[in-house]
Tab-separated table of C-alpha atoms and ligand atoms in Angstrom:
chain	number	residue	atom	x	y	z
A	2	MET	CA	-34.238	33.869	8.337
A	3	ASN	CA	-32.265	30.518	7.658
A	4	GLN	CA	-28.660	31.364	6.725
A	5	ALA	CA	-26.356	28.730	5.695
A	6	VAL	CA	-23.963	28.137	8.527
A	7	GLU	CA	-20.522	26.833	7.754
A	8	LEU	CA	-19.982	24.009	10.127
A	9	PRO	CA	-16.737	23.930	11.850
A	10	ASN	CA	-14.338	21.190	10.612
A	11	ARG	CA	-15.103	18.901	13.909
A	12	THR	CA	-12.331	16.536	13.684
A	13	GLY	CA	-9.614	19.184	12.677
A	14	LEU	CA	-8.620	16.739	9.721
A	15	PRO	CA	-7.135	18.659	6.773
A	16	THR	CA	-9.787	18.968	4.045
A	17	LEU	CA	-9.857	17.448	0.502
A	18	ALA	CA	-8.605	20.846	-0.897
A	19	GLU	CA	-5.903	20.943	1.642
A	20	PHE	CA	-4.206	17.748	0.531
A	21	VAL	CA	-5.527	17.274	-3.051
A	22	ASP	CA	-4.944	19.614	-6.084
A	23	LEU	CA	-8.275	20.032	-7.043
A	24	GLU	CA	-7.702	22.491	-9.660
A	25	ARG	CA	-5.858	19.907	-11.816
A	26	TYR	CA	-7.595	17.083	-10.463
A	27	PRO	CA	-11.365	17.754	-9.722
A	28	ILE	CA	-12.036	14.234	-8.243
A	29	ASP	CA	-14.873	15.768	-6.058
A	30	GLN	CA	-16.946	16.511	-9.156
A	31	PRO	CA	-18.113	13.134	-10.625
A	32	ASP	CA	-19.299	14.669	-13.908
A	33	HIS	CA	-16.217	16.975	-14.625
A	34	PRO	CA	-14.685	16.028	-17.916
A	35	LEU	CA	-11.171	16.202	-16.266
A	36	ARG	CA	-12.056	13.492	-13.910
A	37	GLN	CA	-13.682	11.428	-16.370
A	38	GLU	CA	-10.513	11.440	-18.804
A	39	LEU	CA	-8.467	10.715	-15.830
A	40	VAL	CA	-10.326	7.647	-14.688
A	41	GLU	CA	-10.289	6.561	-18.220
A	42	ARG	CA	-6.477	6.887	-18.574
A	43	CYS	CA	-5.979	5.132	-15.156
A	44	ARG	CA	-8.117	2.231	-16.085
A	45	ALA	CA	-6.051	1.751	-19.383
A	46	GLU	CA	-2.798	1.915	-17.364
A	47	LEU	CA	-4.168	-0.580	-15.091
A	48	ASP	CA	-5.210	-2.896	-17.651
A	49	ALA	CA	-2.020	-2.618	-19.574
A	50	VAL	CA	0.514	-2.497	-16.659
A	51	GLY	CA	-1.451	-3.326	-13.618
A	52	CYS	CA	-0.615	-0.084	-12.026
A	53	CYS	CA	-1.547	3.718	-12.544
A	54	ARG	CA	0.079	6.868	-11.504
A	55	ILE	CA	-1.473	10.310	-10.963
A	56	PRO	CA	1.266	12.667	-10.906
A	57	ASN	CA	1.473	15.607	-8.429
A	58	ILE	CA	-2.007	14.929	-7.050
A	59	ILE	CA	-0.977	15.350	-3.511
A	60	ARG	CA	-0.141	18.973	-2.522
A	61	ASP	CA	3.560	19.872	-1.326
A	62	GLU	CA	2.212	21.088	1.926
A	63	SER	CA	0.661	17.920	2.570
A	64	ILE	CA	3.621	16.015	1.761
A	65	GLU	CA	5.604	18.014	3.829
A	66	ARG	CA	3.114	17.650	6.863
A	67	MET	CA	3.342	13.696	6.378
A	68	ARG	CA	7.118	13.863	6.511
A	69	ALA	CA	7.016	15.721	9.568
A	70	GLU	CA	4.580	13.187	11.031
A	71	VAL	CA	6.840	10.159	10.232
A	72	GLU	CA	9.765	12.024	11.954
A	73	ARG	CA	7.659	12.583	15.091
A	74	GLN	CA	6.811	9.123	15.184
A	75	TYR	CA	10.231	7.710	14.425
A	76	GLY	CA	10.541	6.278	18.024
A	77	GLU	CA	7.431	4.238	17.520
A	78	ILE	CA	8.330	2.477	14.390
A	79	TYR	CA	8.238	-1.308	14.357
A	80	TRP	CA	11.524	-2.415	12.588
A	81	SER	CA	11.767	-5.879	11.276
A	82	GLU	CA	14.884	-8.109	10.749
A	83	ASP	CA	12.664	-11.158	10.149
A	84	SER	CA	12.847	-13.490	7.068
A	85	HIS	CA	9.700	-14.116	5.168
A	86	ASN	CA	8.494	-15.944	2.091
A	87	PRO	CA	6.107	-14.207	-0.420
A	88	TYR	CA	3.062	-15.316	1.460
A	89	MET	CA	4.355	-14.386	5.150
A	90	THR	CA	3.579	-18.289	6.113
A	91	LYS	CA	5.720	-20.435	8.260
A	92	ASP	CA	8.376	-22.787	6.572
A	93	ASP	CA	6.841	-26.153	5.371
A	94	PRO	CA	9.334	-28.752	5.210
A	95	GLU	CA	6.775	-31.128	3.627
A	96	MET	CA	7.278	-29.011	0.286
A	97	PRO	CA	10.187	-29.320	-2.052
A	98	GLU	CA	13.060	-27.107	-1.290
A	99	ASP	CA	12.700	-25.095	-4.452
A	100	HIS	CA	8.920	-24.171	-3.873
A	101	PRO	CA	8.251	-20.509	-3.610
A	102	LYS	CA	6.744	-20.968	-0.094
A	103	ARG	CA	10.246	-22.114	0.924
A	104	PHE	CA	11.810	-18.993	-0.526
A	105	PHE	CA	12.670	-16.934	2.598
A	106	GLU	CA	14.451	-13.588	2.337
A	107	ARG	CA	15.416	-11.074	5.015
A	108	ARG	CA	13.238	-7.867	5.539
A	109	SER	CA	14.857	-4.734	7.010
A	110	SER	CA	12.322	-2.269	7.138
A	111	GLY	CA	9.764	-0.459	9.478
A	112	PHE	CA	6.231	0.621	9.632
A	113	VAL	CA	4.543	3.464	11.453
A	114	ASN	CA	1.400	1.292	12.005
A	115	SER	CA	-1.943	2.818	11.238
A	116	ASP	CA	-3.067	2.854	14.825
A	117	ILE	CA	-0.548	5.536	15.780
A	118	LEU	CA	-1.231	8.088	13.207
A	119	GLU	CA	-1.867	11.275	14.655
A	120	GLU	CA	-5.120	12.942	15.390
A	121	ASN	CA	-4.988	15.608	12.648
A	122	SER	CA	-2.797	13.330	10.174
A	123	ASP	CA	-2.983	14.030	6.408
A	124	LEU	CA	-2.647	10.267	5.881
A	125	ARG	CA	-5.653	9.800	8.233
A	126	ALA	CA	-7.640	12.502	6.309
A	127	ILE	CA	-6.679	10.826	2.708
A	128	TYR	CA	-7.978	7.759	4.203
A	129	ALA	CA	-11.349	9.025	5.665
A	130	SER	CA	-11.923	10.767	2.389
A	131	ASP	CA	-14.953	9.191	0.468
A	132	GLU	CA	-13.930	11.059	-2.729
A	133	ILE	CA	-10.382	9.418	-2.641
A	134	ARG	CA	-11.954	5.889	-2.136
A	135	GLN	CA	-14.645	6.616	-4.744
A	136	PHE	CA	-11.800	7.747	-7.162
A	137	VAL	CA	-9.858	4.657	-6.528
A	138	SER	CA	-12.919	2.573	-7.094
A	139	ASP	CA	-13.741	4.096	-10.482
A	140	CYS	CA	-9.879	3.705	-11.602
A	141	LEU	CA	-10.080	0.061	-10.676
A	142	GLY	CA	-13.431	-0.386	-12.114
A	143	VAL	CA	-14.300	-2.591	-8.917
A	144	ALA	CA	-17.209	-1.412	-6.669
A	145	PRO	CA	-17.918	-1.198	-4.053
A	146	ILE	CA	-14.415	-1.046	-2.368
A	147	TYR	CA	-14.035	-0.384	1.555
A	148	ASN	CA	-11.509	0.751	3.761
A	149	TRP	CA	-9.419	-2.151	5.405
A	150	ALA	CA	-10.799	-3.406	8.892
A	151	ASP	CA	-7.310	-4.251	9.739
A	152	PRO	CA	-6.277	-1.844	12.761
A	153	LEU	CA	-2.408	-1.992	12.020
A	154	GLY	CA	-2.183	-2.419	8.340
A	155	CYS	CA	-4.915	-0.391	6.775
A	156	ASN	CA	-3.012	2.956	6.464
A	157	PRO	CA	0.621	2.631	7.393
A	158	TYR	CA	3.806	4.344	6.484
A	159	SER	CA	6.442	2.126	5.232
A	160	VAL	CA	9.730	3.456	6.359
A	161	MET	CA	13.188	2.210	4.951
A	162	GLU	CA	16.715	3.370	6.168
A	163	PRO	CA	19.680	3.269	3.892
A	164	GLY	CA	20.553	-0.299	3.354
A	165	ASN	CA	17.120	-1.715	4.127
A	166	TYR	CA	15.456	-4.004	1.709
A	167	PHE	CA	11.738	-5.130	1.555
A	168	PRO	CA	11.372	-8.682	-0.016
A	169	TRP	CA	9.150	-10.098	-2.700
A	170	HIS	CA	5.705	-10.597	-1.429
A	171	PHE	CA	1.804	-10.539	-1.887
A	172	ASP	CA	-0.346	-8.303	0.399
A	173	GLY	CA	-3.080	-9.630	2.566
A	174	ASN	CA	-5.313	-6.921	1.052
A	175	GLU	CA	-6.327	-6.423	-2.583
A	176	PHE	CA	-5.671	-2.929	-3.433
A	177	THR	CA	-3.165	-0.129	-2.416
A	178	VAL	CA	-2.629	3.336	-2.851
A	179	SER	CA	0.885	4.570	-2.443
A	180	ILE	CA	2.052	8.034	-1.953
A	181	LEU	CA	5.740	8.530	-1.681
A	182	VAL	CA	6.622	11.098	1.177
A	183	GLN	CA	10.603	11.139	1.044
A	184	GLU	CA	12.623	10.000	-1.735
A	185	PRO	CA	15.718	8.184	-1.226
A	186	GLU	CA	18.798	9.276	-3.004
A	187	LYS	CA	19.202	6.008	-4.701
A	188	GLY	CA	17.693	2.393	-4.675
A	189	GLY	CA	14.370	1.974	-2.768
A	190	GLU	CA	12.751	1.117	-6.207
A	191	PHE	CA	9.283	-0.341	-6.230
A	192	GLU	CA	9.233	-3.561	-8.536
A	193	TYR	CA	6.152	-5.574	-9.189
A	194	TYR	CA	4.762	-8.137	-11.617
A	195	PRO	CA	1.279	-7.260	-12.457
A	196	ASP	CA	-1.323	-9.766	-12.025
A	197	LEU	CA	1.046	-12.712	-11.581
A	198	ARG	CA	-1.584	-14.784	-9.833
A	199	THR	CA	-5.328	-14.706	-9.738
A	200	PRO	CA	-7.733	-15.944	-7.022
A	201	GLU	CA	-7.837	-19.278	-8.981
A	202	ASN	CA	-4.303	-19.772	-9.713
A	203	GLU	CA	-1.290	-19.288	-7.694
A	204	ASN	CA	1.019	-19.536	-10.747
A	205	PHE	CA	3.758	-21.021	-8.532
A	206	ASP	CA	6.214	-21.665	-11.510
A	207	GLU	CA	6.179	-18.040	-12.795
A	208	VAL	CA	6.419	-16.700	-8.983
A	209	GLY	CA	9.565	-19.171	-8.600
A	210	LYS	CA	11.201	-17.690	-11.752
A	211	VAL	CA	10.992	-13.974	-10.465
A	212	LEU	CA	12.171	-15.201	-6.837
A	213	ASN	CA	15.155	-16.788	-8.457
A	214	GLY	CA	15.929	-13.353	-10.465
A	215	GLY	CA	14.070	-13.740	-13.768
A	216	ARG	CA	13.259	-10.110	-15.012
A	217	GLU	CA	10.597	-11.109	-17.419
A	218	GLY	CA	7.220	-9.474	-16.611
A	219	VAL	CA	8.794	-7.366	-13.842
A	220	HIS	CA	8.108	-3.737	-13.923
A	221	THR	CA	9.706	-0.730	-11.984
A	222	LEU	CA	7.609	2.187	-10.734
A	223	GLU	CA	8.941	5.592	-10.949
A	224	LEU	CA	7.793	7.104	-7.692
A	225	ARG	CA	7.987	10.962	-6.807
A	226	PRO	CA	6.801	12.750	-3.801
A	227	GLY	CA	3.280	13.970	-4.407
A	228	ASP	CA	2.326	11.368	-7.085
A	229	MET	CA	-0.274	8.742	-6.207
A	230	GLN	CA	-0.108	5.115	-7.504
A	231	ILE	CA	-2.827	2.495	-7.406
A	232	PHE	CA	-1.909	-1.213	-7.404
A	233	LYS	CA	-3.261	-4.471	-6.768
A	234	GLY	CA	-0.893	-6.144	-4.321
A	235	ARG	CA	-2.760	-9.180	-3.418
A	236	PHE	CA	-2.281	-10.322	-7.198
A	237	SER	CA	0.921	-8.558	-8.217
A	238	MET	CA	3.979	-9.749	-6.501
A	239	HIS	CA	6.195	-6.848	-5.429
A	240	ARG	CA	9.184	-5.732	-3.666
A	241	VAL	CA	11.371	-2.539	-2.710
A	242	THR	CA	15.019	-2.876	-3.770
A	243	ARG	CA	17.662	-1.861	-1.276
A	244	VAL	CA	17.779	1.909	-0.260
A	245	GLU	CA	21.305	3.340	-0.980
A	246	GLY	CA	22.635	6.765	-0.136
A	247	GLU	CA	21.982	8.955	2.844
A	248	ARG	CA	18.215	9.447	3.072
A	249	SER	CA	15.586	7.287	4.290
A	250	ARG	CA	12.275	6.488	2.089
A	251	TYR	CA	9.084	7.007	3.406
A	252	ILE	CA	5.675	5.931	1.843
A	253	ALA	CA	2.369	6.167	2.885
A	254	LEU	CA	-0.005	3.264	1.963
A	255	PRO	CA	-3.606	3.599	2.193
A	256	THR	CA	-5.308	0.118	1.363
A	257	TYR	CA	-8.854	-0.981	0.192
A	258	VAL	CA	-10.656	-4.136	-0.056
A	259	THR	CA	-13.834	-5.742	-1.355
A	260	ASP	CA	-14.718	-7.435	1.844
A	261	PRO	CA	-15.051	-5.139	4.718
A	262	ASP	CA	-14.514	-7.678	7.568
A	263	THR	CA	-11.374	-9.363	6.753
A	264	VAL	CA	-8.015	-8.471	8.573
A	265	ASN	CA	-4.404	-9.879	8.046
A	266	ARG	CA	-3.909	-13.461	9.454
A	267	PRO	CA	-2.100	-13.221	12.904
A	268	GLU	CA	1.065	-14.691	11.381
A	269	ARG	CA	1.284	-11.806	8.826
A	270	ALA	CA	0.171	-9.222	11.265
A	271	LYS	CA	3.033	-10.243	13.348
A	272	GLN	CA	5.649	-10.403	10.749
A	273	PHE	CA	4.727	-7.054	9.191
A	274	TYR	CA	3.504	-4.991	12.025
A	275	GLY	CA	5.057	-6.404	15.129
A	276	ARG	CA	1.923	-8.026	16.961
A	277	ALA	CA	-1.335	-9.512	16.557
A	278	LEU	CA	-4.374	-8.280	18.035
A	279	PRO	CA	-7.636	-10.289	19.189
A	280	VAL	CA	-9.249	-9.123	16.027
A	281	HIS	CA	-6.705	-10.869	13.857
A	282	TYR	CA	-7.337	-14.208	15.870
A	283	GLU	CA	-11.237	-13.711	15.843
A	284	ARG	CA	-11.345	-13.331	12.187
A	285	GLU	CA	-8.450	-15.648	11.221
A	286	ALA	CA	-10.868	-18.115	9.270
A	287	ASN	CA	-12.422	-15.084	7.219
A	288	ARG	CA	-10.412	-14.997	4.353
A	289	PRO	CA	-11.134	-13.058	1.058
A	290	ASP	CA	-10.269	-15.962	-1.257
A	291	ASN	CA	-8.592	-19.370	-1.169
A	292	LEU	CA	-4.950	-18.112	-1.932
A	293	THR	CA	-2.031	-19.179	0.199
A	294	ASP	CA	-2.108	-15.525	1.489
B	314	AKG	O1	7.185	0.373	0.598
B	314	AKG	C1	6.395	0.230	-0.297
B	314	AKG	O2	6.660	0.994	-1.340
B	314	AKG	C2	5.723	-0.883	-0.339
B	314	AKG	C3	5.522	-1.733	1.009
B	314	AKG	C4	4.700	-2.975	0.801
B	314	AKG	O3	4.666	-3.583	-0.209
B	314	AKG	C5	3.841	-3.351	1.869
B	314	AKG	O4	3.818	-2.550	2.985
B	314	AKG	O5	2.984	-4.312	1.802
B	315	FE2	FE1	3.101	-4.962	-0.161
């Protein structure tokens, strides 16, 4: 007789039900009315404010396991003290001094790079999940989307200690999910300007206004541990304000793209994640669009 055999979880990665609250958010059931309602709400939020938030979707236990992972990996964090412009390009003295490409701010923050996540990491499991990727694709209304091929930047933790600041920038990848793992006492707010540029239009004038302190068009995200946000970091300029108080800020950042082969430019890989690998040089000419980057 043929008996259904339950396959052991070969990888040892946490299962979807172990990190997502599937009772409240049945994202594994495409036809479930709760999922359909949620996707509609997320799409409307993304259209209206360029970001959507799914409160308390990640289980407390999973958040706690990620927090502990960051702390075990603390000694491996790449800390930056570099200055960069919103595009992670080198200074270009040919450009006028007030051009956004010449606007440099000092970044003081760190990353637990994606290549050193632990074998049974919840963040690794979230990123390996087809259900999460499909859900993100449905919310964005973009299909298909892929996990990013960048071995360092595809799925890192961003870590900021009290006093740290993460300057205005655009991302190398198109879409990012953010999951706050440890909340700072104060500050560390995520600010963004939705759809500030498009693949056809850099919108340098408006970028310049924001860099010079303009607040029009700038939104602030309320981040809470366990919530999940979806935003379009390649088109929405963003930053994290200075972390204040005693507690560091940890956030998980799984990323998605429409082209499965692109990776960061070597310069960006070095500035963000501390080094460039052969793949960054090999694929340097392979860009997702014609933006400055
Ligand atoms: O720490 C964050 O919330 C965002 C970090 C970020 O923008 C990035 O890693 O590109
Ligand atoms: Fe970013």
